[in-house]
Coordinates of C-alpha atoms and ligand atoms in Angstrom, one line a residue:
M1 CA -27.7 9.6 -8.4
K2 CA -30.5 7.6 -6.7
Q3 CA -29.7 3.9 -6.7
E4 CA -32.3 1.1 -6.6
L5 CA -32.0 -2.6 -5.7
A6 CA -32.6 -4.9 -8.7
A7 CA -33.3 -8.0 -6.4
N8 CA -33.8 -8.9 -2.8
L9 CA -33.1 -12.6 -2.4
E10 CA -33.2 -14.8 0.7
C11 CA -31.8 -18.2 1.9
D12 CA -31.0 -19.9 5.2
V13 CA -27.2 -20.1 4.5
L14 CA -25.3 -17.6 2.3
V15 CA -21.9 -18.6 1.2
I16 CA -19.7 -15.7 -0.3
G17 CA -16.9 -17.0 -2.5
A18 CA -16.9 -20.1 -4.4
G19 CA -13.4 -21.7 -4.1
I20 CA -12.8 -25.1 -2.3
A21 CA -13.9 -23.7 0.9
G22 CA -17.0 -21.9 -0.1
L23 CA -18.3 -24.8 -2.3
T24 CA -17.6 -27.3 0.4
A25 CA -19.3 -25.1 2.9
A26 CA -22.4 -24.8 0.5
I27 CA -22.5 -28.6 0.1
D28 CA -22.3 -29.4 3.8
A29 CA -24.9 -26.9 4.7
A30 CA -27.4 -28.2 2.1
E31 CA -26.6 -31.8 3.3
A32 CA -27.6 -30.6 6.8
G33 CA -31.0 -29.4 5.2
A34 CA -30.2 -25.7 4.8
K35 CA -31.5 -23.8 1.7
V36 CA -28.2 -22.5 0.5
T37 CA -27.1 -19.8 -1.9
V38 CA -23.4 -19.4 -2.9
L39 CA -22.0 -16.5 -4.9
S40 CA -18.8 -15.8 -6.7
K41 CA -17.7 -12.6 -8.5
G42 CA -16.7 -14.7 -11.4
P43 CA -18.5 -17.7 -13.3
I44 CA -18.8 -20.5 -10.6
A45 CA -16.1 -22.9 -10.9
S46 CA -14.3 -21.0 -13.7
D47 CA -13.4 -17.9 -11.8
G48 CA -10.1 -16.7 -10.3
A49 CA -10.2 -18.9 -7.2
A50 CA -6.8 -20.1 -6.0
S51 CA -8.4 -23.6 -5.7
W52 CA -8.5 -24.2 -9.3
M53 CA -4.8 -23.6 -9.6
A54 CA -3.7 -26.0 -6.8
G55 CA -1.2 -28.6 -7.7
W56 CA -1.2 -32.1 -5.9
G57 CA -0.6 -31.1 -2.1
F58 CA -3.4 -32.4 0.0
Q59 CA -2.2 -33.6 3.4
T60 CA -4.4 -36.1 5.3
A61 CA -3.4 -38.8 7.8
L62 CA -4.9 -42.0 6.9
Y63 CA -2.9 -45.0 8.4
P64 CA -1.2 -45.8 11.8
P65 CA 1.6 -45.1 12.8
D66 CA 0.4 -41.6 11.4
S67 CA -2.7 -40.0 12.9
P68 CA -4.6 -36.8 12.9
E69 CA -2.8 -36.0 16.0
E70 CA 0.6 -36.5 14.5
H71 CA -0.5 -34.3 11.5
A72 CA -1.7 -31.6 13.9
R73 CA 1.7 -31.7 15.8
N74 CA 3.8 -31.4 12.5
T75 CA 1.4 -28.5 11.6
I76 CA 1.9 -26.7 15.0
Q77 CA 5.7 -27.4 15.0
V78 CA 6.0 -25.9 11.4
G79 CA 3.8 -23.2 12.3
Q80 CA 6.1 -22.3 15.2
Y81 CA 3.4 -22.6 17.8
L82 CA 1.3 -19.6 16.8
N83 CA -1.6 -22.0 15.5
N84 CA -5.1 -22.3 17.1
Q85 CA -4.4 -25.7 18.2
E86 CA -8.0 -26.7 18.7
L87 CA -8.8 -25.6 15.3
V88 CA -5.9 -27.4 13.8
L89 CA -7.0 -30.8 15.6
A90 CA -10.6 -30.2 14.2
L91 CA -9.2 -29.8 10.6
T92 CA -6.8 -32.8 10.8
N93 CA -9.7 -35.0 12.0
E94 CA -12.0 -33.8 9.2
T95 CA -9.6 -34.1 6.2
Q96 CA -10.1 -37.8 5.9
R97 CA -13.8 -37.6 5.2
C98 CA -13.0 -35.0 2.6
L99 CA -10.7 -37.3 0.8
H100 CA -13.1 -40.4 0.9
R101 CA -15.9 -38.0 -0.5
L102 CA -13.7 -36.9 -3.3
A103 CA -13.1 -40.4 -4.2
R104 CA -16.9 -41.2 -4.1
W105 CA -17.4 -38.2 -6.4
G106 CA -15.0 -39.5 -9.1
L107 CA -11.4 -38.6 -8.4
H108 CA -9.1 -41.5 -9.1
Y109 CA -6.3 -41.9 -6.6
R110 CA -3.3 -44.2 -7.0
K111 CA -3.5 -47.3 -4.7
V112 CA -1.1 -49.9 -3.4
G113 CA -3.4 -52.9 -2.6
D114 CA -6.4 -51.3 -1.0
R115 CA -4.6 -48.4 0.6
Y116 CA -3.9 -45.0 -0.9
F117 CA -0.4 -44.4 -2.1
Q118 CA 0.8 -41.3 -0.2
V119 CA 3.9 -39.1 -0.4
R120 CA 5.9 -37.3 2.4
L121 CA 6.4 -33.7 2.0
P122 CA 9.1 -31.5 3.9
G123 CA 7.9 -30.9 7.7
S124 CA 5.8 -34.1 7.8
T125 CA 6.9 -37.1 9.8
H126 CA 4.8 -39.5 7.5
P127 CA 3.7 -39.8 3.9
R128 CA 0.6 -38.1 3.8
V129 CA -0.3 -36.8 0.4
P130 CA -2.5 -39.0 -1.9
R131 CA -1.6 -38.7 -5.7
L132 CA -3.9 -38.8 -8.6
S133 CA -3.7 -41.9 -10.7
R134 CA -3.1 -39.8 -13.7
E135 CA 0.5 -38.5 -13.7
G136 CA 0.6 -34.8 -14.3
L137 CA -3.1 -34.2 -13.4
A138 CA -3.6 -31.4 -10.9
N139 CA -6.1 -31.5 -8.0
G140 CA -7.6 -28.2 -8.8
I141 CA -8.6 -29.2 -12.2
E142 CA -10.4 -32.3 -10.8
Y143 CA -12.2 -30.2 -8.2
R144 CA -13.7 -27.9 -10.6
R145 CA -14.9 -31.0 -12.7
V146 CA -16.6 -32.7 -9.6
Y147 CA -18.0 -29.9 -7.4
P148 CA -20.6 -28.3 -9.7
R149 CA -22.4 -31.6 -10.1
Q150 CA -22.7 -32.0 -6.4
L151 CA -24.1 -28.4 -6.1
R152 CA -26.7 -29.3 -8.6
K153 CA -27.6 -32.6 -7.0
L154 CA -28.2 -30.8 -3.7
G155 CA -30.3 -27.9 -5.2
V156 CA -27.7 -25.2 -4.1
R157 CA -28.3 -22.0 -5.8
A158 CA -25.0 -20.9 -7.3
L159 CA -24.9 -17.2 -8.7
G160 CA -21.8 -16.4 -10.6
N161 CA -20.7 -12.7 -11.5
L162 CA -21.9 -11.4 -8.3
Q163 CA -19.2 -9.3 -6.6
A164 CA -20.1 -8.9 -2.8
I165 CA -19.3 -5.2 -1.7
E166 CA -20.7 -5.0 1.8
L167 CA -22.1 -7.3 4.6
L168 CA -25.6 -6.4 6.0
K169 CA -26.0 -6.3 9.7
R170 CA -29.2 -6.1 11.9
N171 CA -29.0 -5.8 15.7
G172 CA -25.3 -6.6 15.7
A173 CA -25.6 -9.8 13.7
V174 CA -24.6 -10.3 10.0
M175 CA -27.8 -11.1 8.1
G176 CA -26.8 -10.9 4.4
V177 CA -24.8 -9.1 1.7
I178 CA -25.2 -6.4 -0.9
A179 CA -23.6 -7.3 -4.3
L180 CA -23.1 -6.0 -7.6
D181 CA -24.1 -8.1 -10.7
T182 CA -21.0 -7.4 -12.7
V183 CA -22.8 -8.2 -16.1
N184 CA -25.5 -5.6 -16.0
G185 CA -24.3 -3.3 -13.2
A186 CA -27.4 -3.8 -11.0
F187 CA -27.4 -4.3 -7.2
V188 CA -28.6 -7.3 -5.5
A189 CA -29.4 -8.0 -1.7
I190 CA -29.4 -11.4 -0.4
R191 CA -30.7 -11.9 3.2
A192 CA -29.7 -15.1 5.2
K193 CA -29.9 -16.7 8.6
A194 CA -26.2 -17.4 8.6
V195 CA -23.4 -16.2 6.3
V196 CA -20.0 -18.1 5.6
L197 CA -17.3 -15.8 4.2
S198 CA -15.0 -17.7 2.0
T199 CA -13.5 -15.1 -0.4
G200 CA -9.8 -16.5 -0.3
G201 CA -6.7 -14.6 0.4
F202 CA -5.2 -11.3 -0.7
M203 CA -2.0 -12.4 -2.4
G204 CA -3.5 -11.2 -5.7
M205 CA -2.9 -7.6 -4.5
Y206 CA 0.8 -7.9 -5.3
R207 CA 1.9 -6.9 -8.8
F208 CA 4.0 -10.1 -9.5
T209 CA 2.1 -13.0 -8.0
S210 CA 1.4 -16.7 -8.5
T211 CA -2.3 -16.5 -7.6
S212 CA -5.2 -14.7 -9.4
P213 CA -5.1 -10.8 -9.4
T214 CA -8.7 -10.9 -8.6
L215 CA -8.0 -12.4 -5.1
T216 CA -7.4 -8.9 -3.3
G217 CA -8.9 -9.4 0.3
E218 CA -12.4 -8.1 -0.3
G219 CA -13.9 -10.4 2.3
H220 CA -11.1 -9.3 4.7
G221 CA -12.3 -5.7 4.2
M222 CA -16.0 -6.5 4.5
A223 CA -15.5 -8.5 7.7
Y224 CA -13.4 -5.9 9.1
Q225 CA -16.1 -3.2 8.5
A226 CA -18.7 -5.6 10.1
G227 CA -16.4 -5.8 13.3
A228 CA -14.6 -9.1 12.8
Q229 CA -11.3 -9.7 14.6
F230 CA -8.1 -10.6 12.5
Q231 CA -4.9 -12.5 13.4
D232 CA -1.5 -13.1 12.2
I233 CA -2.0 -10.7 9.2
E234 CA 1.9 -10.2 9.1
F235 CA 2.5 -13.6 7.9
A236 CA 2.2 -14.5 4.4
D237 CA 3.5 -17.3 2.3
F238 CA 5.7 -16.7 -0.8
Y239 CA 6.5 -19.3 -3.2
T240 CA 10.2 -20.0 -3.6
G241 CA 10.3 -19.5 -7.5
C242 CA 7.9 -18.5 -10.0
I243 CA 8.9 -17.9 -13.6
V244 CA 9.8 -14.3 -14.7
W245 CA 11.4 -15.1 -17.9
P246 CA 10.5 -16.2 -20.5
P247 CA 7.5 -13.8 -20.2
F248 CA 5.1 -16.2 -21.9
F249 CA 5.4 -18.4 -18.7
A250 CA 5.6 -15.6 -16.1
G251 CA 4.0 -16.2 -12.9
D252 CA 4.0 -20.0 -13.5
L253 CA 5.0 -22.2 -10.4
D254 CA 3.4 -25.4 -11.1
W255 CA 6.0 -26.8 -13.6
V256 CA 8.8 -24.9 -12.3
T257 CA 8.3 -26.6 -8.9
S258 CA 8.3 -30.0 -10.3
L259 CA 11.3 -29.4 -12.4
R260 CA 13.2 -27.8 -9.4
Y261 CA 12.5 -30.7 -7.1
D262 CA 12.3 -33.7 -9.4
L263 CA 15.4 -32.8 -11.4
A264 CA 17.4 -31.0 -8.6
G265 CA 17.6 -27.8 -10.5
V266 CA 20.4 -25.4 -9.3
V267 CA 19.5 -21.7 -8.7
Y268 CA 22.4 -19.4 -9.4
N269 CA 22.9 -15.6 -8.9
S270 CA 24.4 -13.3 -11.6
R271 CA 27.8 -14.1 -10.0
G272 CA 27.3 -17.8 -10.8
E273 CA 27.0 -18.8 -7.0
D274 CA 24.7 -21.5 -6.1
V275 CA 22.4 -19.4 -4.1
A276 CA 20.8 -22.3 -1.9
R277 CA 24.1 -22.8 -0.1
Y278 CA 23.6 -19.5 1.7
K279 CA 20.6 -21.1 3.6
K280 CA 22.9 -23.4 5.6
G281 CA 23.0 -22.1 9.2
S282 CA 21.3 -18.8 8.3
G283 CA 18.1 -19.7 10.0
L284 CA 16.2 -18.1 6.9
A285 CA 13.6 -19.6 4.6
L286 CA 14.8 -20.2 1.0
P287 CA 12.3 -17.8 -0.5
V288 CA 13.8 -14.9 1.7
I289 CA 17.4 -15.9 0.7
F290 CA 16.3 -15.7 -3.0
E291 CA 14.8 -12.5 -2.5
K292 CA 17.8 -11.1 -0.7
E293 CA 20.1 -11.9 -3.6
I294 CA 17.6 -10.1 -6.0
R295 CA 17.4 -7.0 -3.9
A296 CA 21.1 -6.8 -3.5
G297 CA 21.3 -6.6 -7.3
R298 CA 22.7 -10.1 -7.9
C299 CA 20.0 -11.0 -10.3
S300 CA 19.2 -11.5 -14.1
P301 CA 18.3 -8.4 -16.2
H302 CA 14.7 -9.4 -15.7
G303 CA 15.1 -9.4 -12.0
G304 CA 15.3 -13.3 -11.4
L305 CA 17.9 -16.0 -10.4
Y306 CA 18.9 -18.5 -13.0
L307 CA 17.3 -22.0 -12.6
S308 CA 19.6 -24.4 -14.5
F309 CA 19.4 -28.1 -15.4
K310 CA 22.6 -28.1 -17.5
H311 CA 24.2 -30.6 -15.0
L312 CA 22.0 -33.3 -16.4
P313 CA 22.2 -35.3 -19.6
D314 CA 19.8 -34.1 -22.5
N315 CA 18.2 -37.6 -22.8
L316 CA 17.3 -37.6 -18.9
I317 CA 15.5 -34.4 -19.3
D318 CA 13.6 -35.7 -22.4
H319 CA 12.7 -39.0 -20.5
Y320 CA 11.5 -36.9 -17.6
F321 CA 9.1 -34.9 -19.7
S322 CA 7.7 -37.8 -21.7
S323 CA 7.2 -40.0 -18.6
M324 CA 5.2 -37.1 -17.1
G325 CA 3.2 -36.9 -20.1
R326 CA 4.3 -33.3 -20.6
A327 CA 6.6 -33.4 -23.6
R328 CA 4.3 -30.5 -25.1
W329 CA 5.7 -28.2 -22.2
I330 CA 9.3 -28.5 -23.3
H331 CA 8.2 -28.1 -26.9
A332 CA 6.3 -24.9 -26.0
L333 CA 9.6 -23.5 -24.4
E334 CA 11.5 -24.5 -27.6
E335 CA 9.2 -22.6 -29.9
I336 CA 9.9 -19.6 -28.0
G337 CA 13.6 -20.3 -28.4
V338 CA 14.2 -21.6 -24.7
D339 CA 16.0 -24.9 -24.5
I340 CA 16.4 -25.8 -20.7
R341 CA 18.9 -28.3 -21.6
R342 CA 21.4 -25.5 -22.2
G343 CA 20.0 -22.3 -21.0
A344 CA 18.3 -21.3 -17.6
L345 CA 14.9 -20.2 -16.8
E346 CA 14.6 -17.1 -14.6
I347 CA 12.7 -17.3 -11.3
R348 CA 11.9 -15.2 -8.3
P349 CA 9.7 -15.6 -5.3
A350 CA 6.1 -14.7 -5.6
P351 CA 3.1 -14.2 -3.3
L352 CA 1.3 -17.5 -2.8
E353 CA -1.0 -17.8 0.1
S354 CA -2.0 -15.4 2.9
I355 CA -1.7 -17.1 6.3
G356 CA -3.4 -14.6 8.7
G357 CA -7.1 -13.5 8.5
C358 CA -10.3 -13.7 10.2
R359 CA -10.1 -15.2 13.7
V360 CA -12.2 -18.3 13.9
D361 CA -12.8 -20.7 16.6
A362 CA -12.9 -24.5 16.0
R363 CA -16.3 -24.4 14.6
A364 CA -15.4 -21.6 12.0
R365 CA -17.4 -19.0 14.0
T366 CA -16.0 -15.4 14.0
N367 CA -16.6 -13.0 16.9
V368 CA -19.6 -11.4 15.0
P369 CA -23.0 -13.2 15.4
G370 CA -24.4 -14.8 12.2
L371 CA -20.7 -14.8 10.5
L372 CA -18.6 -17.6 10.0
A373 CA -15.5 -17.8 7.8
A374 CA -13.6 -20.6 6.1
G375 CA -10.6 -20.9 3.8
E376 CA -7.6 -18.9 3.1
I377 CA -9.5 -15.7 4.6
T378 CA -9.1 -17.2 7.9
G379 CA -6.0 -17.1 10.3
G380 CA -5.1 -19.5 13.0
A381 CA -4.8 -22.8 11.1
E382 CA -1.2 -22.3 9.9
G383 CA 0.4 -20.1 12.7
A384 CA 3.6 -18.3 11.3
F385 CA 4.4 -21.0 8.5
T386 CA 2.6 -23.5 6.2
L387 CA 3.0 -26.9 6.3
A388 CA 3.6 -27.9 2.6
G389 CA 0.4 -29.4 1.2
N390 CA -1.9 -28.3 4.0
P391 CA -3.9 -25.4 2.5
M392 CA -6.1 -27.5 0.3
S393 CA -7.1 -30.2 2.9
F394 CA -7.4 -27.8 5.6
Y395 CA -9.6 -25.3 3.7
M396 CA -11.8 -28.0 2.3
A397 CA -12.1 -29.4 5.9
M398 CA -12.9 -25.8 7.3
G399 CA -15.5 -25.4 4.6
A400 CA -17.2 -28.6 5.6
I401 CA -17.2 -27.6 9.4
A402 CA -18.4 -23.9 8.5
G403 CA -21.2 -25.4 6.5
R404 CA -22.4 -27.7 9.1
Q405 CA -22.2 -25.0 11.7
A406 CA -23.8 -22.5 9.6
A407 CA -26.9 -24.9 9.1
V408 CA -26.9 -25.0 12.9
V409 CA -26.9 -21.3 13.4
A410 CA -29.5 -21.0 10.8
K411 CA -31.8 -23.3 12.9
E412 CA -31.3 -21.3 15.9
V413 CA -32.0 -17.9 14.2
G414 CA -35.3 -19.5 13.0
A415 CA -36.8 -16.9 10.5
I416 CA -34.9 -15.1 7.6
P417 CA -34.8 -11.5 8.5
D418 CA -37.5 -9.9 6.3
D419 CA -36.6 -6.2 6.2
L420 CA -33.1 -4.8 5.2
P421 CA -31.1 -2.2 6.7
D422 CA -30.8 1.0 4.6
V423 CA -28.6 0.0 1.8
R424 CA -28.8 3.1 -0.2
P425 CA -25.6 4.7 1.3
M426 CA -23.7 1.5 0.3
M427 CA -24.8 1.5 -3.3
E428 CA -24.1 5.3 -3.5
D429 CA -20.6 4.8 -2.2
A430 CA -20.1 2.1 -4.8
V431 CA -21.1 4.0 -7.8
R432 CA -19.1 7.1 -6.6
P433 CA -16.0 6.2 -8.9
L434 CA -18.3 6.1 -11.8
E435 CA -19.8 9.4 -11.0
N436 CA -16.7 11.4 -10.2
E437 CA -15.1 13.3 -13.0
G438 CA -12.8 16.1 -13.5
K439 CA -9.4 17.2 -12.6
N440 CA -9.7 16.7 -8.8
G441 CA -10.4 13.1 -9.2
V442 CA -7.8 10.3 -8.6
P443 CA -7.8 7.5 -11.2
V444 CA -8.3 4.3 -9.2
L445 CA -5.8 2.2 -11.2
Q446 CA -3.1 4.8 -10.2
V447 CA -4.0 4.3 -6.6
K448 CA -3.9 0.4 -7.2
R449 CA -0.4 0.8 -8.8
E450 CA 0.7 2.9 -5.8
L451 CA -0.5 0.3 -3.2
Q452 CA 1.2 -2.4 -5.3
E453 CA 4.5 -0.4 -5.1
I454 CA 4.2 -0.2 -1.3
L455 CA 3.5 -3.9 -1.1
H456 CA 6.5 -4.6 -3.1
N457 CA 8.8 -2.3 -1.4
Y458 CA 7.8 -2.6 2.3
L459 CA 5.6 -5.5 2.8
H460 CA 7.2 -8.3 0.8
L461 CA 9.5 -11.1 2.1
M462 CA 12.1 -8.4 2.5
G463 CA 11.7 -4.6 3.1
K464 CA 10.1 -4.8 6.5
T465 CA 12.1 -2.2 8.7
Q466 CA 10.7 0.3 11.2
T467 CA 11.6 3.2 8.8
G468 CA 10.2 1.7 5.6
L469 CA 7.0 0.5 7.4
D470 CA 6.4 3.9 8.8
V471 CA 6.6 5.3 5.3
A472 CA 4.4 2.6 4.1
L473 CA 1.7 3.3 6.7
Q474 CA 1.6 7.0 6.1
R475 CA 1.2 6.5 2.4
I476 CA -1.5 4.0 2.9
L477 CA -3.4 6.4 5.2
S478 CA -3.0 9.2 2.7
I479 CA -4.4 6.9 0.0
R480 CA -7.4 6.1 2.2
D481 CA -8.1 9.7 3.0
D482 CA -8.6 10.4 -0.7
A483 CA -11.0 7.6 -1.2
E484 CA -14.0 10.0 -1.8
K485 CA -12.0 11.3 -5.0
W486 CA -11.2 8.0 -6.7
Q487 CA -12.6 7.7 -10.3
V488 CA -12.8 5.3 -13.2
A489 CA -12.3 6.4 -16.8
T490 CA -14.8 3.8 -18.2
K491 CA -18.3 5.0 -17.1
S492 CA -20.5 2.0 -18.3
R493 CA -22.2 -0.1 -15.6
R494 CA -22.1 -3.2 -17.8
H495 CA -19.1 -5.5 -17.7
N496 CA -16.9 -2.6 -16.4
N497 CA -13.6 -4.4 -15.0
E498 CA -12.1 -1.0 -14.0
W499 CA -15.1 -0.3 -11.7
M500 CA -14.9 -3.9 -10.3
E501 CA -11.2 -3.0 -9.5
A502 CA -12.3 0.1 -7.9
L503 CA -14.5 -1.9 -5.5
E504 CA -11.5 -4.2 -5.0
V505 CA -9.2 -1.3 -4.1
R506 CA -11.5 0.0 -1.5
H507 CA -10.9 -3.2 0.6
M508 CA -7.2 -3.5 -0.4
V509 CA -6.5 -0.3 1.4
T510 CA -7.8 -1.8 4.7
V511 CA -5.9 -4.9 4.1
C512 CA -2.7 -3.0 3.5
E513 CA -3.2 -1.0 6.5
M514 CA -3.6 -4.0 8.6
M515 CA -0.5 -5.6 7.1
A516 CA 1.7 -2.4 7.8
R517 CA 0.5 -2.2 11.5
A518 CA 0.9 -5.8 12.2
A519 CA 4.3 -5.9 10.8
L520 CA 5.3 -2.7 12.6
A521 CA 4.0 -4.2 15.7
R522 CA 5.8 -7.6 15.5
T523 CA 9.4 -6.6 16.3
E524 CA 10.9 -10.1 15.6
S525 CA 11.4 -12.5 12.7
R526 CA 9.5 -15.7 12.8
G527 CA 8.4 -18.0 10.1
L528 CA 7.2 -16.2 6.9
H529 CA 7.4 -12.6 8.8
Y530 CA 11.0 -11.2 8.3
R531 CA 11.8 -7.9 10.0
E532 CA 15.4 -6.8 8.6
D533 CA 15.9 -4.7 11.8
Y534 CA 14.8 -7.6 14.1
P535 CA 16.2 -10.7 12.3
A536 CA 15.7 -13.4 15.2
P537 CA 12.6 -14.8 16.9
S538 CA 11.9 -13.5 20.4
N539 CA 10.0 -15.5 23.1
D540 CA 8.1 -12.3 24.0
W541 CA 6.3 -12.7 20.7
L542 CA 5.0 -16.1 21.2
C543 CA 1.4 -14.6 20.8
N544 CA -1.1 -13.6 18.2
L545 CA -1.5 -10.1 17.0
I546 CA -5.3 -9.2 16.9
I547 CA -6.7 -6.4 14.7
E548 CA -10.1 -5.1 14.8
R549 CA -12.1 -1.9 14.2
D550 CA -12.7 0.4 17.0
G551 CA -14.9 3.1 15.6
D552 CA -12.8 4.6 12.8
E553 CA -9.6 3.5 14.4
M554 CA -7.8 0.2 13.6
K555 CA -7.1 -1.4 17.1
I556 CA -4.1 -3.8 17.6
S557 CA -3.6 -6.0 20.6
R558 CA -1.9 -9.2 21.6
A559 CA -3.6 -12.3 22.6
P560 CA -2.0 -15.4 24.2
V561 CA -1.8 -18.7 22.4
S562 CA -3.7 -21.7 24.2
F563 CA -1.1 -24.5 24.2
S564 CA -3.9 -27.1 24.8
F565 CA -2.4 -29.9 22.8
V566 CA 1.5 -29.2 22.4
E567 CA 3.6 -27.0 24.4
P568 CA 6.5 -25.1 22.6
G569 CA 9.4 -27.3 22.1
Q570 CA 7.3 -30.4 23.1
R571 CA 7.4 -33.5 20.8
Ligands
FAD601 C1 -0.6 -21.5 -8.0 C2 -1.2 -22.0 -6.6 C3 -0.9 -23.5 -6.4 C4 -1.3 -23.9 -5.2 N1 -1.1 -25.4 -4.9 C5 -1.5 -25.8 -3.8 C6 -1.4 -27.3 -3.5 O1 -1.0 -27.9 -4.2 N2 -1.9 -27.7 -2.3 C7 -2.3 -26.9 -1.3 O2 -2.7 -27.3 -0.3 N3 -2.6 -25.7 -1.6 C8 -2.1 -25.0 -2.7 N4 -2.3 -23.8 -3.0 C9 -3.1 -22.9 -1.9 C10 -4.5 -23.2 -2.1 O3 -5.0 -23.3 -3.5 C11 -5.4 -22.0 -1.5 O4 -4.9 -21.7 -0.2 C12 -6.8 -22.4 -1.4 O5 -7.3 -22.9 -2.7 C13 -7.8 -21.3 -1.1 O6 -9.0 -21.7 -1.0 P1 -10.3 -20.8 -0.8 O7 -11.5 -21.5 -1.1 O8 -10.2 -20.3 0.6 O9 -10.1 -19.5 -1.6 P2 -10.1 -19.4 -3.3 O10 -10.1 -20.8 -4.0 O11 -9.1 -18.4 -3.7 O12 -11.7 -19.0 -3.5 C14 -12.0 -17.6 -3.2 C15 -13.4 -17.3 -4.0 O13 -13.9 -16.1 -3.5 C16 -14.4 -15.5 -4.5 N5 -14.5 -14.0 -4.2 C17 -13.5 -13.1 -4.0 N6 -13.9 -11.8 -3.5 C18 -15.3 -12.0 -3.9 C19 -16.2 -11.0 -3.8 N7 -15.9 -9.8 -3.5 N8 -17.5 -11.4 -4.0 C20 -17.7 -12.8 -4.4 N9 -16.9 -13.5 -4.6 C21 -15.4 -13.4 -4.3 C22 -13.4 -15.8 -5.6 O14 -13.9 -15.5 -7.0 C23 -13.3 -17.3 -5.4 O15 -14.5 -18.0 -6.0 C24 -1.8 -23.1 -4.3 C25 -2.1 -21.7 -4.4 C26 -1.7 -21.3 -5.7 C27 -1.9 -19.8 -6.0

């Protein structure tokens, strides 16, 4: 059916994705004088952004003897030297400004005298994480409160319920996007002098995840199609323990984290063995050890490990909850028949954050003219492993850098491109799942389930072997080859979640292919990439894996890391 555009908008800087990276980019670009539009596929600041789920981690070096250089050194050491060192330094130098600005906007932090009170997290040489003054309040909730006001103040046009589906290019440069208005099913084009892509990570692709299921790597797919390079896609962060039982709290990590650390919870397998003791001398990360136990069948009937607090007196547990202002949480558990003073919660590792992504330089520019990227969609900031508490401050800082740089690019470009490329084929592709009918069609939700099964079996913390990954790649390619046949059961264009998922799945396939190819290529185990058949790190692999489009082929190559600031092994 012939498709028409419902609107053709324009701006200087277009920001796609409205989590912490996107909204910060929008604010900084507007402060630099650009006319900015930011869009999100959900309502602005109430969507499925991971940013709104964040706890209290926010690393920033504020006072000597700590310094941005020391913060960078810690990040690179934990990242096992695969980081883009220039980018890391740019970020560690930007985080302080972000923090002071948050305080000006109304976040209340605990202070000791006139200094921020800071906590030290594992992997950091200094206390570096400021805490909000109200105990139990999470940063993500506070960001949601203060950001929209700043957008309004600066006159940023914020468009919710717009799902970006493809980037627009003219003369090799990105110049806008085509998006679906998910409320009325109409297509909208937005032209811009510079585009910042900040659509977050892809860990929502997994069936059991700690993040939002709407974060499925659409930005990665769009950037790949536009010719952007990717790096380190084989590295992804899994949280050590998310609740699998009781089901009411499934996927929750916030409380389980505080509980496990603050109350020193013990994690048992089904034989009653304390699983953490297997970590000693193994060289493996704790989530890998947990996942190994589960995959070996030494788990609960719900597929988890037992997290117990039974070694503690009841009144200590009660006191902990009331001092955190969260007695309600323990009561909620009691209401569904769970008493953590006696029985265990059941937990398992869950996908948390994608580490690899679009390759950017220290100014957040990709290799494609006109296209910048910021946030979890990028690779290079974290290397092979995340320094706890870094993502939030790093992605906010990257958003700020990208916003300012996008304003510079917009000035250089001069005029907003006034004509569009031919968008009709893009719209026709997008509506195909609505129009496909009949026995030969493939239900798109079935495709999604199959991809999730592949991700769980072969592209998880465990499961990466040559044989398994070969199987995974072949299955992904055959799914891709059937894309023309995908169909949705619900044919309405208005509020059609199934159609939105179909548009997500198109990009999921590309991301899964990147993941499988990268995991196959990296024949070693390092940081958060664990190959069962190559369990040790290898010096041959002290390099980044680059993925990019070469015609219809996915090209993979190696790039050396520039050790301009710290050499491997150097303090
Ligand atoms: C439960 C949880 C707790 C965490 N806690 C912490 C913590 O305490 N400290 C820390 O440092 N890190 C934490 N992290 C990690 C951190 O929250 C994320 O890495 C960070 O928020 C990513 O920010 P972002 O702006 O890049 O992406 P997001 O915040 O995920 O935002 C992505 C945006 O893109 C939009 N989008 C996606 N696709 C499209 C599309 N096609 N069209 C339009 N819009 C689109 C989304 O709707 C969203 O607005 C946590 C993560 C989780 C899941």
